[in-house]
Amino acid sequence: MNPETRERLENLLSSDVYRDNLEFWERAWNMVKEPYTKLPDLEYLNTIPETLTNRSVRSVLDLGCGTGWLAVYLAKQGFHVTGLDISLHAIKLARGWAEKEDLDIHFDVGDIAELPYPDATFDAVVANSIFEHFPFEVAQVTLQKLKRILVPGGTFIGCFDKVGGGPGEYYELADQTHVYTDKARKGMLLRYYQDEDLKQILNGWKIETLRELETGTRFVVAFT
Ligand SMILES: C[S@@+](CC[C@H](N)C(=O)[O-])C[C@H]1O[C@@H](n2cnc3c(N)ncnc32)[C@H](O)[C@@H]1O
């Protein structure tokens, strides 16, 4: 990373905008009393364990796991799963659920931008509906940093939702990230990642799948 990019990134990560987004998630999760145990209706869902199995994956990091539906789904299929989320409350709910199901999932509270794991810890990283909540440069650097915590040839599976616009008030940062200002979503960041953006943030990854769903959401499978 060149010094200019590093400085811009550091400024962004220590900015009010970034902090307000983290606070938005903590507030949003604090209103939730039970984990979301119902599997969402996602057309690519079945392909995730299939892809992981085909790649002989055993250990998986679920980035931004929320209350853990994907972590639990994968653990039930025999993968060794770790979940990471910024929200302590969401992680408490996820831990409680895993315990009830007698599943050995390790859940951590932490910031995706920091990735608090040693080198080559995981065979794969899954990130469902996460990166659209990051400004471009944070997403770009985080995707490059993921390579460090993956084994060589490691797998990345990500879903980049098409969200943004719609109801609510927001202003736009120079990189097209929306910063919400209305009461319900105050502080939340949303950016729409299209094919060219994804190719840019996945620079150096071998992209196996880059699929646009009917909704404009992108589903990606890539390898280091
Ligand atoms: C749209 S939710 C998706 C949750 C889950 N992956 C799913 O598919 O339902 C985004 C998640 O990212 C988490 N998150 C947002 N910013 C984060 C950050 N900087 N570090 C870790 N988690 C973050 C939020 O707490 C929230 O659980």
Short mmCIF file of C-alpha atoms in Angstrom, two decimals, residues 19-36 66-67 85-91 93 133 183-189:
data_model
loop_
_atom_site.label_atom_id
_atom_site.label_comp_id
_atom_site.label_asym_id
_atom_site.label_seq_id
_atom_site.Cartn_x
_atom_site.Cartn_y
_atom_site.Cartn_z
CA ARG A 19 -17.39 5.11 13.89
CA ASP A 20 -21.04 6.11 13.36
CA ASN A 21 -21.51 3.06 11.12
CA LEU A 22 -20.20 0.74 13.83
CA GLU A 23 -22.47 2.43 16.35
CA PHE A 24 -25.41 2.00 13.98
CA TRP A 25 -24.85 -1.79 13.97
CA GLU A 26 -24.54 -2.02 17.72
CA ARG A 27 -27.79 -0.03 18.11
CA ALA A 28 -29.56 -2.10 15.48
CA TRP A 29 -28.52 -5.40 17.06
CA ASN A 30 -29.36 -4.22 20.57
CA MET A 31 -33.03 -4.10 19.52
CA VAL A 32 -32.94 -7.78 18.57
CA LYS A 33 -33.84 -10.23 21.32
CA GLU A 34 -33.41 -13.59 19.59
CA PRO A 35 -30.96 -14.80 16.93
CA TYR A 36 -32.27 -15.01 13.35
CA GLY A 66 -24.46 -11.18 12.83
CA THR A 67 -26.37 -13.65 14.99
CA ASP A 85 -18.80 -9.39 14.10
CA ILE A 86 -18.44 -5.91 15.52
CA SER A 87 -21.59 -6.22 17.63
CA LEU A 88 -21.09 -7.76 21.06
CA HIS A 89 -24.83 -8.22 21.38
CA ALA A 90 -25.12 -10.09 18.06
CA ILE A 91 -22.20 -12.31 19.08
CA LEU A 93 -26.97 -14.19 20.65
CA HIS A 133 -21.41 -1.58 4.25
CA LYS A 183 -33.48 8.33 12.27
CA ALA A 184 -33.88 4.62 11.55
CA ARG A 185 -30.56 4.11 9.79
CA LYS A 186 -28.50 7.00 11.09
CA GLY A 187 -24.81 6.29 10.49
CA MET A 188 -25.25 3.21 8.32
CA LEU A 189 -22.98 3.07 5.27
#
